[in-house]
XYZ file of C-alpha atoms in Angstrom:
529
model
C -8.764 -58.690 -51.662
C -11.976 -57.389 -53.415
C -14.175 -54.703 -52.112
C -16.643 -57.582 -51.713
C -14.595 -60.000 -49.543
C -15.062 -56.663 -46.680
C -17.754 -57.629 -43.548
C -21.499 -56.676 -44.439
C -21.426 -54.539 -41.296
C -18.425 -52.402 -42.987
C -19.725 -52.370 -46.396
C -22.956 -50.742 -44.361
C -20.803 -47.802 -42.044
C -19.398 -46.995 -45.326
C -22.668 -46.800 -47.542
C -23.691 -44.314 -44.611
C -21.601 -41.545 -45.580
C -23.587 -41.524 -48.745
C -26.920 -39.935 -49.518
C -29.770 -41.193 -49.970
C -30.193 -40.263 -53.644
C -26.728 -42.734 -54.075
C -28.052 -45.180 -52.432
C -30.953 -45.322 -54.461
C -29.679 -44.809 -57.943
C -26.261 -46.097 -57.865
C -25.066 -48.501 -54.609
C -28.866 -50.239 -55.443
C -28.047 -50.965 -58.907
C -24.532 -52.070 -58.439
C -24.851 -55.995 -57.505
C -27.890 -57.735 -55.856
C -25.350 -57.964 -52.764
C -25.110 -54.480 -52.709
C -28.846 -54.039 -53.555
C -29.493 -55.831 -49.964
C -27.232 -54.171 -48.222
C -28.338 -50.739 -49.559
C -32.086 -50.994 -48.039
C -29.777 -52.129 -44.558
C -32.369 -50.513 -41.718
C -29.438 -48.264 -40.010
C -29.256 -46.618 -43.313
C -32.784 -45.603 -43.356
C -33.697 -45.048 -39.720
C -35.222 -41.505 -41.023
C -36.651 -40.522 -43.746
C -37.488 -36.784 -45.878
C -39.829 -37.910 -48.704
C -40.673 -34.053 -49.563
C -37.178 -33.525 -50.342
C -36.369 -36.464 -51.969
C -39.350 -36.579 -54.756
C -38.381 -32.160 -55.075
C -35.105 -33.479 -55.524
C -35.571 -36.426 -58.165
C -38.439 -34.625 -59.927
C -39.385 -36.939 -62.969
C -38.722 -39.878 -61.191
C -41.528 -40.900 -59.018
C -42.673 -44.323 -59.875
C -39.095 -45.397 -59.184
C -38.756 -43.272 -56.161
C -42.115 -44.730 -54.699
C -41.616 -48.424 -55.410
C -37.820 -48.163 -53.615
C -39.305 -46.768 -50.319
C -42.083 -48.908 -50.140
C -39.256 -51.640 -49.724
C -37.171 -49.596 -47.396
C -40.461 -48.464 -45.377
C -40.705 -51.336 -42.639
C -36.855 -49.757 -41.468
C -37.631 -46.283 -41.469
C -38.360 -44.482 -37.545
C -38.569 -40.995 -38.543
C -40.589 -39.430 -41.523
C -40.818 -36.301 -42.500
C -43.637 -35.842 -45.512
C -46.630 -34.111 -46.742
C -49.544 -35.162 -46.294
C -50.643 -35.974 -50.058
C -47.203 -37.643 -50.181
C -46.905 -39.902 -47.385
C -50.472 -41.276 -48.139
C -50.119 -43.198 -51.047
C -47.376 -45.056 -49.273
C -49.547 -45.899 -46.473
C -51.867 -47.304 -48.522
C -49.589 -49.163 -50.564
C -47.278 -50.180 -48.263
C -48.326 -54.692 -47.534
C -46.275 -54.301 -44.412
C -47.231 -52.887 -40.469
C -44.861 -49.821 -40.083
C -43.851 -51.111 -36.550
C -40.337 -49.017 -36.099
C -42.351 -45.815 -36.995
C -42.043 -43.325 -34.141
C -42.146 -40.122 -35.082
C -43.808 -38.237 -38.280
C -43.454 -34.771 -39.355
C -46.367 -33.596 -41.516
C -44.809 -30.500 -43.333
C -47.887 -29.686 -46.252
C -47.441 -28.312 -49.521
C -49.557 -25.631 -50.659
C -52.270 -28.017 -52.112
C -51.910 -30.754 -49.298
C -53.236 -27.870 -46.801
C -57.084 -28.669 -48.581
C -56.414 -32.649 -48.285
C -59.042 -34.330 -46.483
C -56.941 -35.538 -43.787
C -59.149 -38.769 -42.540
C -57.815 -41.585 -44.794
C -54.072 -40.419 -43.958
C -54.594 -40.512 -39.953
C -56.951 -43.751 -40.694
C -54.107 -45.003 -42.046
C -50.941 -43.978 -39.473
C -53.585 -45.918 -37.200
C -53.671 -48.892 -38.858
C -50.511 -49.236 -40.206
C -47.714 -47.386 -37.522
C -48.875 -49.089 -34.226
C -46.187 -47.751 -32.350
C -46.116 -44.059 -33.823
C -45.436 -41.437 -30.519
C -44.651 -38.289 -31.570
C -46.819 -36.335 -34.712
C -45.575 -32.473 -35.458
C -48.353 -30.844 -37.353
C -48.197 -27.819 -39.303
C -51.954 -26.628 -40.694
C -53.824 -23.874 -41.600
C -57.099 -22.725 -40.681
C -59.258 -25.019 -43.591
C -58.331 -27.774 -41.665
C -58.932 -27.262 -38.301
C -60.969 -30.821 -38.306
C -57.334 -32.558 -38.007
C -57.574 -31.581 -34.877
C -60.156 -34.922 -34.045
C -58.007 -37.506 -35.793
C -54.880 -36.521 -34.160
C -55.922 -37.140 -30.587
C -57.318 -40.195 -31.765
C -54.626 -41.493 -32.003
C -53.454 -41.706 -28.665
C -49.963 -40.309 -28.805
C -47.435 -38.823 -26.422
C -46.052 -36.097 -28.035
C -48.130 -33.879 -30.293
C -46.705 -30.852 -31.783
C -49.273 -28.467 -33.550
C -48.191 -25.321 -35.864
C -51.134 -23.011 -36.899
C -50.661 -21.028 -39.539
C -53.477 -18.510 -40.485
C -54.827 -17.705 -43.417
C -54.666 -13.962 -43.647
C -57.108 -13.909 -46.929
C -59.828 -14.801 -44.517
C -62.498 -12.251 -42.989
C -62.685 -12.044 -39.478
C -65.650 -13.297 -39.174
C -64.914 -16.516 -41.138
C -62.230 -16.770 -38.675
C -64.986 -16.679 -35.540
C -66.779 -19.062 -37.136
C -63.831 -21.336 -37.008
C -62.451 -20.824 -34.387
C -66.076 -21.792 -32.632
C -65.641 -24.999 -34.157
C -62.088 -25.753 -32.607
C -63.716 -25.056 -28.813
C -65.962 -26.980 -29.560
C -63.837 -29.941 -31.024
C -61.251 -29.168 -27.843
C -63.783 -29.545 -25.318
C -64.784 -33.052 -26.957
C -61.680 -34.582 -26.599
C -60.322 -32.674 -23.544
C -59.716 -36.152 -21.981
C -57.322 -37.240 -24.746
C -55.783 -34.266 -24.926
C -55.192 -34.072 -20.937
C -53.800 -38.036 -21.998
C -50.832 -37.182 -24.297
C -47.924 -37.034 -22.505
C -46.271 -33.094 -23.833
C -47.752 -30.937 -26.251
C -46.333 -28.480 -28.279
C -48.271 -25.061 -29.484
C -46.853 -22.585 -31.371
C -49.466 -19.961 -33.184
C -49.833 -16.347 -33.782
C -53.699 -16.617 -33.701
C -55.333 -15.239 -30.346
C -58.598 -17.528 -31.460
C -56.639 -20.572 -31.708
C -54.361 -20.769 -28.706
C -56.935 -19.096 -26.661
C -59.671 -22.207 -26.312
C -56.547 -25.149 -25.941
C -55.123 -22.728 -23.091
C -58.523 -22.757 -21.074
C -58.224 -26.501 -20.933
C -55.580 -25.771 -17.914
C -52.988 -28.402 -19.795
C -50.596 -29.776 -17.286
C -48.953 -31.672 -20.376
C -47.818 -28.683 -21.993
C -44.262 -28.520 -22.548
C -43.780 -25.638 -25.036
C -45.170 -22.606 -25.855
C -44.674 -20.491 -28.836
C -46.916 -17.359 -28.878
C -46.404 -14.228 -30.675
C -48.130 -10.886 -30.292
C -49.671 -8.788 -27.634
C -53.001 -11.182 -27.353
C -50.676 -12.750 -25.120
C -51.122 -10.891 -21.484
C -50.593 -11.506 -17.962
C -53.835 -13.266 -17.453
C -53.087 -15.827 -20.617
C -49.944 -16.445 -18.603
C -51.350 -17.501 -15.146
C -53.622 -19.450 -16.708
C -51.188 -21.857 -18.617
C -48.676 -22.188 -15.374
C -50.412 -24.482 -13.033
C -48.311 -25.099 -10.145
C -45.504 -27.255 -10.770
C -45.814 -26.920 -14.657
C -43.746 -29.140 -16.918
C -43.019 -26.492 -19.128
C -39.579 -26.139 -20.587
C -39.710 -23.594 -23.371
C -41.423 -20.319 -23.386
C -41.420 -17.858 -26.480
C -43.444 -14.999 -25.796
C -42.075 -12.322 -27.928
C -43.597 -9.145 -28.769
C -46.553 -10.219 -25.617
C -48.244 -7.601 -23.648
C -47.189 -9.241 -20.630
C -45.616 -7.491 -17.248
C -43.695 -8.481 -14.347
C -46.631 -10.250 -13.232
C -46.144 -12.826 -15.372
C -42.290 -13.465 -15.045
C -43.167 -13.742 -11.147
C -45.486 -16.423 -12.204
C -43.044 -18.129 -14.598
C -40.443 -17.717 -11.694
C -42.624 -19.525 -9.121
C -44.143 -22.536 -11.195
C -42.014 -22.842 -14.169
C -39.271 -24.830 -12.214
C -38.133 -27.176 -15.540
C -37.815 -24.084 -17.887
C -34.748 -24.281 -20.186
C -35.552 -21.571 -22.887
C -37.439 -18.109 -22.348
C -37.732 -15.477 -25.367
C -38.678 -12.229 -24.500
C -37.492 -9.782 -27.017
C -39.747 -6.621 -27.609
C -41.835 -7.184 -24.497
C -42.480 -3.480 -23.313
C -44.211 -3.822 -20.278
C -41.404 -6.099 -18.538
C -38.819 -4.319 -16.451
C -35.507 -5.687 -14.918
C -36.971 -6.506 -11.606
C -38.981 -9.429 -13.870
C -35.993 -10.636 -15.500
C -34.248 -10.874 -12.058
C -36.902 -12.709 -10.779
C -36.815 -15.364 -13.311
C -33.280 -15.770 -13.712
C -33.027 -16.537 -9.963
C -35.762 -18.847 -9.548
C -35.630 -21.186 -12.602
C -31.893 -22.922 -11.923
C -32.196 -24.792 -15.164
C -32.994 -22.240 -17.865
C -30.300 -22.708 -20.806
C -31.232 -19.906 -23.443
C -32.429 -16.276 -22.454
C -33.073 -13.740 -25.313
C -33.982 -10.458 -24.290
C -34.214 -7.200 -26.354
C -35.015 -3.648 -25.769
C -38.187 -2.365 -27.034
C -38.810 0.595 -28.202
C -42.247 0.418 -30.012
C -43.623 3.505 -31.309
C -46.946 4.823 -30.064
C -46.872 2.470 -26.859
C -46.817 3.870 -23.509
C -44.034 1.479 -22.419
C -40.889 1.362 -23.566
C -38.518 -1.972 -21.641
C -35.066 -0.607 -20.237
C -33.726 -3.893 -19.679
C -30.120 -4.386 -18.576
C -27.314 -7.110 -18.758
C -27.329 -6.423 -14.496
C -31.126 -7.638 -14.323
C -29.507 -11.527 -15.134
C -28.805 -12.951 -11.698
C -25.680 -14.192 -10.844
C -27.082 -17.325 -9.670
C -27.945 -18.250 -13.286
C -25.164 -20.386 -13.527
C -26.831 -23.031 -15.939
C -27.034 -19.939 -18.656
C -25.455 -21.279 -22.539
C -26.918 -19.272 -24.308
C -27.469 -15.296 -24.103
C -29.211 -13.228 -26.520
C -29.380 -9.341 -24.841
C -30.213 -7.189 -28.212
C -30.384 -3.040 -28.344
C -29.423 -2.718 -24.900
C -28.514 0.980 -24.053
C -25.419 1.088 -21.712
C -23.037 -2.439 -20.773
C -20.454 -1.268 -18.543
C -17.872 -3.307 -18.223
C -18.737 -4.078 -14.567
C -21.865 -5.759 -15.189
C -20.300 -7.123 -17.829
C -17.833 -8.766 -15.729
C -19.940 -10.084 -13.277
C -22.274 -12.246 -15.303
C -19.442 -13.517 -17.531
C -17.604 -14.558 -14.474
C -20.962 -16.259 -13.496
C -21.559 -17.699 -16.418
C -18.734 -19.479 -16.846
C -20.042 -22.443 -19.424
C -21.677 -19.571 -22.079
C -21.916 -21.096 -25.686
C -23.310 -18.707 -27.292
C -23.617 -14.928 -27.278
C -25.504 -12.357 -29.015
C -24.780 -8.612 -28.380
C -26.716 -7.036 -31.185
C -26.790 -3.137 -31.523
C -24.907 -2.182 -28.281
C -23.490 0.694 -29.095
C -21.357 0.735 -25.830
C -19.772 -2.778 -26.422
C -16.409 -2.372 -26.847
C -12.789 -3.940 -27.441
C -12.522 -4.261 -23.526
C -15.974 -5.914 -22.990
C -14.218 -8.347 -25.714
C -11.546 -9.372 -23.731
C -13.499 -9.632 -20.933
C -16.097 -12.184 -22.352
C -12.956 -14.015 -23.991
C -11.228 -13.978 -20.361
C -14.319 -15.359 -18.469
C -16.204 -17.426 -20.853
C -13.836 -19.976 -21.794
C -16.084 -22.778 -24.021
C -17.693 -19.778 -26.250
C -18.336 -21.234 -29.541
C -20.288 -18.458 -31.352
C -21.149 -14.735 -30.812
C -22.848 -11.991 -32.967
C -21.644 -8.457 -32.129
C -23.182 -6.864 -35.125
C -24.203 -3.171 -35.029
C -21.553 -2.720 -32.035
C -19.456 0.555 -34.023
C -16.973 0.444 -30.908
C -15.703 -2.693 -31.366
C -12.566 -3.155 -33.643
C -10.484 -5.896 -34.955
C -8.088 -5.659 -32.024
C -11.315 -6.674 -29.601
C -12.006 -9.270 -32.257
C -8.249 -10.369 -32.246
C -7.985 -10.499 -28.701
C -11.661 -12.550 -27.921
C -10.012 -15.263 -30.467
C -6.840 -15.366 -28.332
C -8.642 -16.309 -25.107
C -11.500 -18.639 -26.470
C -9.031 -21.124 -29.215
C -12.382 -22.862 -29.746
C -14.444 -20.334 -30.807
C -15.916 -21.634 -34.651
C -18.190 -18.285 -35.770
C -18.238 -14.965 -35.129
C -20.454 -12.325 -36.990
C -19.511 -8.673 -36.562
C -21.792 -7.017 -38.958
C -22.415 -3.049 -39.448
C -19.224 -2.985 -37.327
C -17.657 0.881 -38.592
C -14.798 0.732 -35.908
C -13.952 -3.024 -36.955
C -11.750 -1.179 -39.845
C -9.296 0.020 -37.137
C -6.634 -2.143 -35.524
C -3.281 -1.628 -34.607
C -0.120 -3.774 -35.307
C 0.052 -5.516 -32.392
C 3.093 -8.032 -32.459
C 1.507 -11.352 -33.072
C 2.226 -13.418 -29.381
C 1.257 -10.135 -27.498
C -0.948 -11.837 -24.233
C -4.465 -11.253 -23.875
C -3.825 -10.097 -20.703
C -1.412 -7.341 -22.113
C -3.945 -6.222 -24.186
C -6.681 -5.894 -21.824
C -4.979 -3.982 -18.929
C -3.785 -1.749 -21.491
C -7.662 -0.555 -21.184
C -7.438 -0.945 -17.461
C -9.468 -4.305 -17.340
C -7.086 -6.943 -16.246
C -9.325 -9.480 -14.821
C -7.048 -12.171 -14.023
C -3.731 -13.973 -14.714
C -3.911 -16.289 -17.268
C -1.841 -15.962 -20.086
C -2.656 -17.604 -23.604
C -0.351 -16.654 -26.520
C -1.506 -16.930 -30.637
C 0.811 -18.869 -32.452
C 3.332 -20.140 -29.556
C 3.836 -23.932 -29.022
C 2.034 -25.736 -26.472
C 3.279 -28.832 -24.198
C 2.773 -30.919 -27.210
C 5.028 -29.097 -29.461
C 1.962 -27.863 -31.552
C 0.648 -24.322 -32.661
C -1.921 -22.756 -31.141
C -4.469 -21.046 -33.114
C -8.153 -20.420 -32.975
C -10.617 -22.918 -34.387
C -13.255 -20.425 -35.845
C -14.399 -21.343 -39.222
C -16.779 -18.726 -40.224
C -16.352 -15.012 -40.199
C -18.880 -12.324 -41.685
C -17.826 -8.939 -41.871
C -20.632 -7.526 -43.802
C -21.656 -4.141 -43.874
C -18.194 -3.231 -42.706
C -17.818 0.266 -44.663
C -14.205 0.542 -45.679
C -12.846 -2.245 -44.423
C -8.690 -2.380 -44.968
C -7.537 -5.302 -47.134
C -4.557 -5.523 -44.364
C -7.576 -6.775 -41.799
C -7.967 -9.907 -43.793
C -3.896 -11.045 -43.564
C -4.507 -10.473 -39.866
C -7.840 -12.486 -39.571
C -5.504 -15.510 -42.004
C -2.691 -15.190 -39.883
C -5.236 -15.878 -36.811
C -7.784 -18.441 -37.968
C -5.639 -20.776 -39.860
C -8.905 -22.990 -39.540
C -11.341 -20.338 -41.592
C -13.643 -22.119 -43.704
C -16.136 -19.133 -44.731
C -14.962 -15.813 -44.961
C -17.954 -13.317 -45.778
C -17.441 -9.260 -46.747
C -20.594 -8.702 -48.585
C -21.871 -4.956 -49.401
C -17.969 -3.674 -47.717
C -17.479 -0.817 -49.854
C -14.317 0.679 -50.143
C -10.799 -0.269 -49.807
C -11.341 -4.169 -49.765
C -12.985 -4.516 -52.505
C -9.850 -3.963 -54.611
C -7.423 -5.772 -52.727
C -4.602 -7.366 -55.013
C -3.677 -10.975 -56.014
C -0.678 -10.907 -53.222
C -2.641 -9.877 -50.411
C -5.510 -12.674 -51.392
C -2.849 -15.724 -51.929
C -1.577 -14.466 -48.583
C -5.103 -15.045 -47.078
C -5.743 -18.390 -48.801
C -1.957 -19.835 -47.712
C -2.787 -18.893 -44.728
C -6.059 -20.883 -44.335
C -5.871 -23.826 -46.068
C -9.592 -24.567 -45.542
C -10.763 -21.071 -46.951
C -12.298 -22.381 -50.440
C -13.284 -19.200 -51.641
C -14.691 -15.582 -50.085
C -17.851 -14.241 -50.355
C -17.336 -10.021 -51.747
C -18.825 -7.239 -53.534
C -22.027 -5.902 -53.107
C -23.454 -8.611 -55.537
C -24.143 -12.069 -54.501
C -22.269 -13.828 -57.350
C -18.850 -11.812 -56.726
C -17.449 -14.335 -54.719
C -13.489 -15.092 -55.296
C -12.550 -19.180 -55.170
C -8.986 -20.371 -54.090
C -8.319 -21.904 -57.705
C -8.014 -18.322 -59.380
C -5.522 -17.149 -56.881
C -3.428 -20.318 -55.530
């Protein structure tokens, strides 16, 4: 039986584990069978031209003659401006499974006169829904063509040009309010917009038009206040993501997000130092399905207001809470600790940045009562050590990536018999929790080994780490994919040969390990196994 003599349809699943740059240059040019099968439309349902023509530099007229035949599959396309055009115009066919385009410009695209390309996604993508638009100042007149075009999703990115004078900037920026208030009606149309900007004199004429469609909000800087904030959150609002880092906002405006933002599922409010805990609490009661919180202490020079935010501010209602980002927080005692763990039971994600009071029994206490964690970040924690480390991997098996950077105490640990209990462990520090009892290494049911999934570890920054901490980390994460000890000075950087084929027996995934203060001392498996 010839390769051939296999069904079209798994010829096709296995062409998709292939790139696109094989399909191309090598499964095209292979048979006229294959050729056919190569431009199959569930091989192309998206599309990256920008990397593509970066990454086959030289060879464009090829390149653009082979997507022009591939074009009429394609339902996702992520381009330049200057680069998608000429296909566009080009292209004999109507672009009917188009839904979505991403225009990502290149420096020079930015200055592109941008009517012939939307004149074109008119005529030729009937059915196109969704445009995410990143642009700079110079061509604020996209603004007309893209709500032209009727479509339900719009995402725009502004991006200011910080060689311009202010008062080029005014003058611009009268021309957008102007353009907004012309097409207010399409605008009010399109079904969720997207605004993300760092320009007070862009966002602040699209925010007057009271959008009920908006569904995300990214807005950095301390233009943003509480007034900006109640204007943007009619009742009932649609809005499901909120970034509003570094704002000048208060509690005002988390009671305001707490009473109308009812769909919210992400809220960012690191370095916001006019918010207290009272407007965290307030939030984190009323909005039942907010996912992702990041919060971080700021501590802003010169400002009259410096945030004092808490772990105990997050209610313990928030039980829809995956994903926790609580940076520079001053004091996490294990208490609170406890309580919003045990609360937030389905926690994916955690970030405890720079809390210099986390320690190895707030550890086991996240491992004991967050049982799906798949990644943390405890970096800048000096209490922590490897035993905390050793014991969060022994509760959560499915953990994949931890980062404990700037870690000093992570260089202690103490030889704790490998199947020692979690629960052992913990009430050692007087923080048993509860009963359950999961043992490293020790067969389950099945007759297997248990050990902990996590792939990537980073231990940079870990002065004088021991070269004995990475047999324990191999004898724990059989699984280890990445293991990363940049700028560690000190003892591990001259571990031996014996200690290193230990570590790479030991984790038979572990290709190589990133070392050294430089960033091409890295040590691969072949010079040691």
């Amino acid at each position: 039986m010839e390769i051939n003599d296999l069904p079209p349809e798994l010829l096709v699943t296995i062409f998709q584990q292939l790139s696109k740059e094989d399909l191309i240059w090598k499964i095209h040019n292979v048979c006229t069978y294959w050729r056919h099968l190569a431009q199959a439309g569930n091989l192309w349902t998206d599309l990256d031209i920008n990397r593509l023509i970066i990454e086959n530099h030289g060879k464009q007229d090829a390149l653009l003659k082979y997507l022009l035949s591939i074009l009429t599959h394609v339902q996702y396309v992520t381009s330049s401006p200057d680069r998608l055009l000429p296909l566009l115009i080009k292209s004999k066919d109507t672009l009917r499974n188009i839904r979505r385009v991403d225009l990502v410009p290149t420096i020079d695209s930015f200055y592109l006169s941008s009517k012939e390309l939307f004149k074109g996604l008119s005529a030729k993508c009937p059915n196109l829904k969704s445009l995410h638009l990143k642009f700079l100042s110079e061509s604020l007149s996209v603004l007309r063509q893209v709500f032209d075009l009727n479509l339900e999703n719009v995402t725009l990115i502004h991006e200011q040009n910080i060689g311009n004078t202010r008062d080029i900037i005014s003058r611009e920026m009268d021309t957008v309010a102007k353009l907004l208030k012309e097409k207010a009606n399409e605008i009010r149309k399109t079904k969720r917009i997207e605004l993300r900007s760092f320009s007070s004199d862009f966002l602040a004429p699209v925010l007057e038009l009271n959008l009920s469609n908006l569904t995300r909000l990214t807005a950095f800087g301390n233009f943003i206040k509480d007034s900006t904030i109640h204007t943007i959150l009619l009742p009932e609002t649609n809005i499901t993501e909120l970034n509003l880092d570094f704002s000048n906002i208060t509690d005002q405006s988390l009671n305001d997000i707490a009473e109308n933002a009812k769909h919210l599922k992400y809220l960012s409010l690191k370095c916001c130092s006019r918010i207290t805990n009272k407007g965290i609490a307030m939030v984190t009661k009323s909005c039942k399905k907010l996912e992702r919180l990041n919060i971080r202490k700021s501590t802003a020079t010169g400002s009259h207001f410096s945030s004092n935010l808490s772990l105990g501010a997050i209610s313990p209602i928030c039980t829809s809470l995956k994903t926790l980002s609580a940076q520079n927080l001053p004091t996490i005692d294990i208490a609170t600790l406890t309580a919003l763990t045990q609360s937030c039971r389905i926690l994916t994600s955690i970030s405890l940045n720079d809390c210099c009071d986390l320690s190895d029994v707030s550890l086991g206490v996240i491992g004991q009562n967050c049982p799906v964690l798949l990644s943390a970040d405890f970096s800048q924690c000096p209490e922590i050590t490897l035993d905390g480390v050793r014991i969060l991997l022994t509760c959560c098996l499915g953990m994949e990536n931890i980062s404990c950077m700037v870690c000093d105490g992570i260089t202690n640990f103490c030889e704790m018999p490998p199947q020692v209990t979690v629960t052992e462990a913990v009430s050692h520090d007087h923080a048993q929790r509860d009963k359950d009892r999961v043992i490293v290494g020790k067969q389950d049911e099945e007759g297997k080994q248990k050990y902990s999934k996590l792939r990537n570890v980073n231990l940079s920054y870990c002065y004088n780490l021991k070269p004995e901490a990475l047999i324990v980390i191999s004898e724990l994460c059989k699984n280890l994919r990445m293991l990363i000890l940049r700028f560690c000075e000190g003892p591990v950087n001259d571990v031996n040969v014996d200690i290193l084929g230990h570590v790479f027996t030991n984790c038979c995934y572990l290709k190589y390990i990133l070392v050294g203060p430089g960033f091409n001392s890295t040590i691969y498996r072949k010079d040691i196994v």
